Structures are given as C-alpha cells and as structure tokens.
Coordinates of C-alpha atoms in Angstrom, one line a residue:
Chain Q
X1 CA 0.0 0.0 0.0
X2 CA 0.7 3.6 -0.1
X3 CA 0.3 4.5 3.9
X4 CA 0.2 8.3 3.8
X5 CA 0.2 8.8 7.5
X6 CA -0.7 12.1 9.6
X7 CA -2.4 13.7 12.8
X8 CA -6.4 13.9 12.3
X9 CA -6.5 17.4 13.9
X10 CA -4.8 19.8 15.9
X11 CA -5.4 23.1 17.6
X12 CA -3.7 26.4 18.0
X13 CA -4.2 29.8 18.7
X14 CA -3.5 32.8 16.7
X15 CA -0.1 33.9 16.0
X16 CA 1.4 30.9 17.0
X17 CA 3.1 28.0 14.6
X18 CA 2.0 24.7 14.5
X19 CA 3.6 21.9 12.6
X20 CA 2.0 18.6 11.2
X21 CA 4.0 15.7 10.7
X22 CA 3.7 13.2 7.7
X23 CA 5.0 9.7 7.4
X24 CA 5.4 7.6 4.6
X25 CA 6.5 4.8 2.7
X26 CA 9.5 5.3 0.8
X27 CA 9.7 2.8 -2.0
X28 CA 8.9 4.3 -5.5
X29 CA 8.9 8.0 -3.9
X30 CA 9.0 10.9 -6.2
X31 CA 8.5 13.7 -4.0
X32 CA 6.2 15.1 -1.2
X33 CA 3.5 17.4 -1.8
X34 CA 1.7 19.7 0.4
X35 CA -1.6 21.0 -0.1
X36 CA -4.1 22.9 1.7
X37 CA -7.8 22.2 1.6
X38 CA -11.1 24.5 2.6
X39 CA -14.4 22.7 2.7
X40 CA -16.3 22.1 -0.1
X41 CA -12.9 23.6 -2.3
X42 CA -10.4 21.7 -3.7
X43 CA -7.3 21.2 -2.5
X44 CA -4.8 24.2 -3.0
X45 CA -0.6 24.0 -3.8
X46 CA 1.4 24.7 -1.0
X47 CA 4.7 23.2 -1.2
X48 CA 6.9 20.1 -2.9
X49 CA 10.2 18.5 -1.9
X50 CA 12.0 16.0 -3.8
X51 CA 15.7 16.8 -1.5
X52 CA 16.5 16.8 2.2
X53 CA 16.1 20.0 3.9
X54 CA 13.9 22.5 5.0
X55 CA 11.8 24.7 1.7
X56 CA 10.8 28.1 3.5
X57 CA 8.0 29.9 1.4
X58 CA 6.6 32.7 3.1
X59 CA 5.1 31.4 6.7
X60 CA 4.7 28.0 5.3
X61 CA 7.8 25.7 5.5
X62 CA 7.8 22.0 4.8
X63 CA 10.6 19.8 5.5
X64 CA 11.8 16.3 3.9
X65 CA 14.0 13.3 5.4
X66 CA 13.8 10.7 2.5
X67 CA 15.9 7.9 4.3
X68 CA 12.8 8.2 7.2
X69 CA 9.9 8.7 5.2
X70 CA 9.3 11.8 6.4
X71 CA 7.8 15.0 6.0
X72 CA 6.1 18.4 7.9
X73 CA 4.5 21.3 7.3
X74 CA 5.1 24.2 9.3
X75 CA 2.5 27.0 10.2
X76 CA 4.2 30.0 11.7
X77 CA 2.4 33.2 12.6
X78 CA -1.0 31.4 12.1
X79 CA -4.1 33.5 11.0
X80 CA -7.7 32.6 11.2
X81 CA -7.8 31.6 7.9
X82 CA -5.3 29.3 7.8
X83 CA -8.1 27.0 9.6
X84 CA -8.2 24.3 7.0
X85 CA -7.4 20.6 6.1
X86 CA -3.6 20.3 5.4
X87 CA -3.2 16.8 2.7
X88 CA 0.3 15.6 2.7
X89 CA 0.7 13.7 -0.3
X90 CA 3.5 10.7 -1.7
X91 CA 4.2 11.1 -5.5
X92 CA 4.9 8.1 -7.3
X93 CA 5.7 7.2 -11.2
X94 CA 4.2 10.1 -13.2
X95 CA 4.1 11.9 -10.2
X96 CA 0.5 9.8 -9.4
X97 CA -0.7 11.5 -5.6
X98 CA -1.4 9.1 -3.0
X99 CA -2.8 11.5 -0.1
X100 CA -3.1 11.0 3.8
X101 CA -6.7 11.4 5.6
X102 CA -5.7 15.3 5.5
X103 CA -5.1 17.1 9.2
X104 CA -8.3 19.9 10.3
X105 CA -6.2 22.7 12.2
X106 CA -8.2 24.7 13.8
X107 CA -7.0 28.2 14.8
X108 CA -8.6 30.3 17.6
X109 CA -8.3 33.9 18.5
Chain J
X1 CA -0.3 29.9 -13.1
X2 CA -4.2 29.3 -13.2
X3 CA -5.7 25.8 -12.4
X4 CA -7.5 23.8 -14.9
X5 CA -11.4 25.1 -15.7
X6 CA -14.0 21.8 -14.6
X7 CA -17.4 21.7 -15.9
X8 CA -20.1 21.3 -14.6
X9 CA -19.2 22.6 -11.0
X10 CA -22.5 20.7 -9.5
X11 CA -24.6 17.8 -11.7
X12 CA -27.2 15.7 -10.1
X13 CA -28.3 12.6 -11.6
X14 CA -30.3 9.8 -11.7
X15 CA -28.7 6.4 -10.7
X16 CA -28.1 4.2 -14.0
X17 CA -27.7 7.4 -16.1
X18 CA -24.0 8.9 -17.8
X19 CA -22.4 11.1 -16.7
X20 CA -19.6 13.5 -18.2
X21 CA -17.6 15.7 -16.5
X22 CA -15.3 18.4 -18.5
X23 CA -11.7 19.7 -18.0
X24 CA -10.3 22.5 -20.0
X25 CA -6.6 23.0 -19.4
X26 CA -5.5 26.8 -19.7
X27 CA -2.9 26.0 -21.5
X28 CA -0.7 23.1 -23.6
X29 CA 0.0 20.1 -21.1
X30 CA 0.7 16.6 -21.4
X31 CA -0.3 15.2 -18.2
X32 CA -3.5 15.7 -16.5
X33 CA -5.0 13.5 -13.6
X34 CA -8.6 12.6 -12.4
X35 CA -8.8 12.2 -8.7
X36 CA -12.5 12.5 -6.6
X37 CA -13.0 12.7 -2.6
X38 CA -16.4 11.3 -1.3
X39 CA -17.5 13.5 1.3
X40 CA -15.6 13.0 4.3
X41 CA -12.6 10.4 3.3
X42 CA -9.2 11.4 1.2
X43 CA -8.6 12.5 -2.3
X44 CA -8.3 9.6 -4.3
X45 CA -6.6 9.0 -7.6
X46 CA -8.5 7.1 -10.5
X47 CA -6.1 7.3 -13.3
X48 CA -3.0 9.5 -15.0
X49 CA -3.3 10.5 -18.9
X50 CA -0.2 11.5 -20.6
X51 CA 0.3 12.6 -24.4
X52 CA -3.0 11.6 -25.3
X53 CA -3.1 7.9 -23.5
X54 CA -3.9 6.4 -20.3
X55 CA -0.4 6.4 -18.1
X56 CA -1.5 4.3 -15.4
X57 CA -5.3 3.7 -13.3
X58 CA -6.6 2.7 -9.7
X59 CA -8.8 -0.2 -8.9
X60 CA -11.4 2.2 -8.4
X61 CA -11.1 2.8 -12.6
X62 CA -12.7 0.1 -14.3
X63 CA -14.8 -0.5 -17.4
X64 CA -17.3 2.0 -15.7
X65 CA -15.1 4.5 -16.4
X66 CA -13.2 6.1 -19.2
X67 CA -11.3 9.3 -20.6
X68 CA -10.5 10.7 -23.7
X69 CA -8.7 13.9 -25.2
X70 CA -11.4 14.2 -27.9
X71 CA -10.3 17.3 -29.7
X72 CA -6.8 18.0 -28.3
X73 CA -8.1 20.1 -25.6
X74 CA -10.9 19.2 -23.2
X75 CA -10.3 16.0 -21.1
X76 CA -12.9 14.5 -20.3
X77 CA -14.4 11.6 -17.5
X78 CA -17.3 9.4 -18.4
X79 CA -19.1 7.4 -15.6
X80 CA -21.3 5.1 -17.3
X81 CA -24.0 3.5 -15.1
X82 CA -23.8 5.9 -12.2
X83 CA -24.4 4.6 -8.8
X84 CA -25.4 6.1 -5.5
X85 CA -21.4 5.3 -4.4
X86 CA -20.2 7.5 -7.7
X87 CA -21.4 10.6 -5.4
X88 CA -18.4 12.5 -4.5
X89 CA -16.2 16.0 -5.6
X90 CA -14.1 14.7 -8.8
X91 CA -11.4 17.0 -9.5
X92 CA -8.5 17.4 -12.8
X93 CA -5.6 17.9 -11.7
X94 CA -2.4 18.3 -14.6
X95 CA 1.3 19.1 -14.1
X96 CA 3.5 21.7 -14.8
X97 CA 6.4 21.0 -17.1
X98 CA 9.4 20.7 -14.6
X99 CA 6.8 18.5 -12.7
X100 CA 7.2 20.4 -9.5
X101 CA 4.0 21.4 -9.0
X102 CA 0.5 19.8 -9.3
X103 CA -2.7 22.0 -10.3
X104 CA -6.1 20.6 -9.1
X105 CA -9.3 22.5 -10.9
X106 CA -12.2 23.5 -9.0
X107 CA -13.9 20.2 -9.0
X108 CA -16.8 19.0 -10.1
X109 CA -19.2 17.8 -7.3
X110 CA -21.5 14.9 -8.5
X111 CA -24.4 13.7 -6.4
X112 CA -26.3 10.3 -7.9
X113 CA -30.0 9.7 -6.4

C-alpha cells in the first residue's frame, strides 16, 4: 500500500506555529506534496520537496527526510484563515498523488 | 499559473444514467489526472493521462469508467452506469512541465440519487 500517515486534527491559537507531521513509505517515492484544503474547495498548492532540507516559502515551511519517510509542514504566525485541512501527499511514477486522511487545524483567537 | 477550468461545477443525476464531467486545461499540457473525494474520506486517484493515453489507473477505474482527449483540448471523465457510491467531488488535476507542482481544478461535485 501507499500509507500516507498524519495527525487527524490539531489546535492552535493565533499567531502561534504549528507543525504537522507526515510519514510515509519510501519505495517508488517521487517527491512530497503539500496541499491545503477549505471545505467544499479543492485542495490548493502549497509546497513540494524531492531533497532533504527545510523549503521556506513565506510562513509555510515544509521539511523532507527521504531515508525516514518523512515529511512536515510548518504553520508560523498562524491566521484565522489558515483554519483548514492540510493533505500531505506521496508522488509516485508520473508523479500519481497518494494523499493521507488530511489534518483539520483549527486556529482560535 | 491558473488551475484547470472543470465543468459542470454541480450535476445531479439519476442512478443508472452517464455522466460526463469536463476539464479544460488553460494551456498546452501533457499530463493531467482525475482524482475524486467522497465527502468526508481522502482525495483519491482514478487514473493519469499523458500525451493523449492512459499512463496508469486505480482499482477504483474500471470499465465503468473512461477518458479521452477528444479534440486535443478538453479531457474528459465518463461514468457510465452511475451509482449512489459514484457521489463525491471529482477534481482534474495536470502538471506543470518541470513537474514540481501539481494544479487541481475546482472540482466537479457529482451527487447520484
């Protein structure tokens, strides 16, 4: 299988920075995607790493380790609409998505 | 760069009936994607198309379903036979060329009763 694996929901408060952590499995892996997803919208480009390291974009970072399968996204200076389902997503041969459950963050004043 | 155009954006239909569902890329590409997302649950891929074939499908794709390219520019998913289970948000998705970014469209959000 394709075991796209991250937290269901999390919580956190205005201004603060929350990251969300993604595991997956490594065999056939051509790249991690990061999108973010409104109700009723589709999902939205956030980020993609293919290399180690940490890809900074604004206040949304997301960070690859290949050799452990894994992946985050990181939040900083959080706004209320930032509330949202974040998909982490494994691409395979012609960069084919397999996406986790998605994680509901939920931002509060 | 602007995401693919879907139509329709909503289509309800009667169980048994066809259904088409349109994607018009903005510009020249040679992959595009159908995924859908029942309410609640994941996105889910069905199958890749790339310079004018099928790349690759799920085992949610079979004879129930098909694509074409029929005049070079809108791609197009048929559900033939819709059931109540077909109901769910199916988005196009394509690729840019360097293949570092993936585009989803709008979606097109079927309901079967």
């Amino acid at each position: 299988g394709q075991n796209i694996d991250q937290p269901t929901e999390m919580t956190a408060t205005e201004g603060a920075i929350v990251q969300i952590n993604c595991t997956y499995q490594t065999s056939g892996f051509n790249g991690l995607f990061w999108y973010q997803q409104h109700a009723g919208e589709a999902p939205t480009f956030l980020s993609y790493n293919v290399l180690d390291g940490l890809e900074e974009k604004g206040r949304f970072s997301s960070f690859l380790s290949r050799s452990k399968g894994y992946s985050y996204l990181l939040l900083k200076e959080l706004q209320m609409k930032d509330s949202a389902s974040y998909l982490c997503a494994r691409g395979a041969n012609d960069y084919k998505l397999s996406f986790g459950a998605g994680t509901t963050v939920t931002v509060r004043a | 760069e602007p995401e693919v155009t879907q139509t329709p954006s909503h289509q309800v239909t009667q169980m048994g009936q066809e259904v088409i569902l349109r994607c018009v890329p903005i510009s020249n590409h040679l992959y595009f994607y159908w995924y859908r997302q029942i309410l609640g649950q994941k996105v889910e891929f069905l199958v890749s198309f790339y310079n004018n074939e099928i790349s690759e499908k799920s085992e949610i794709f079979d004879d129930q379903f098909s694509v074409e390219r029929p005049d070079g520019s809108n791609f197009t998913l048929k559900i033939r036979s819709t059931k109540l289970e077909d109901s769910a948000m199916y988005f196009c998705a394509r690729k840019t060329g360097d293949g570092n970014t993936i585009y989803f469209g709008e979606g097109s959000w079927l309901t079967v009763v």
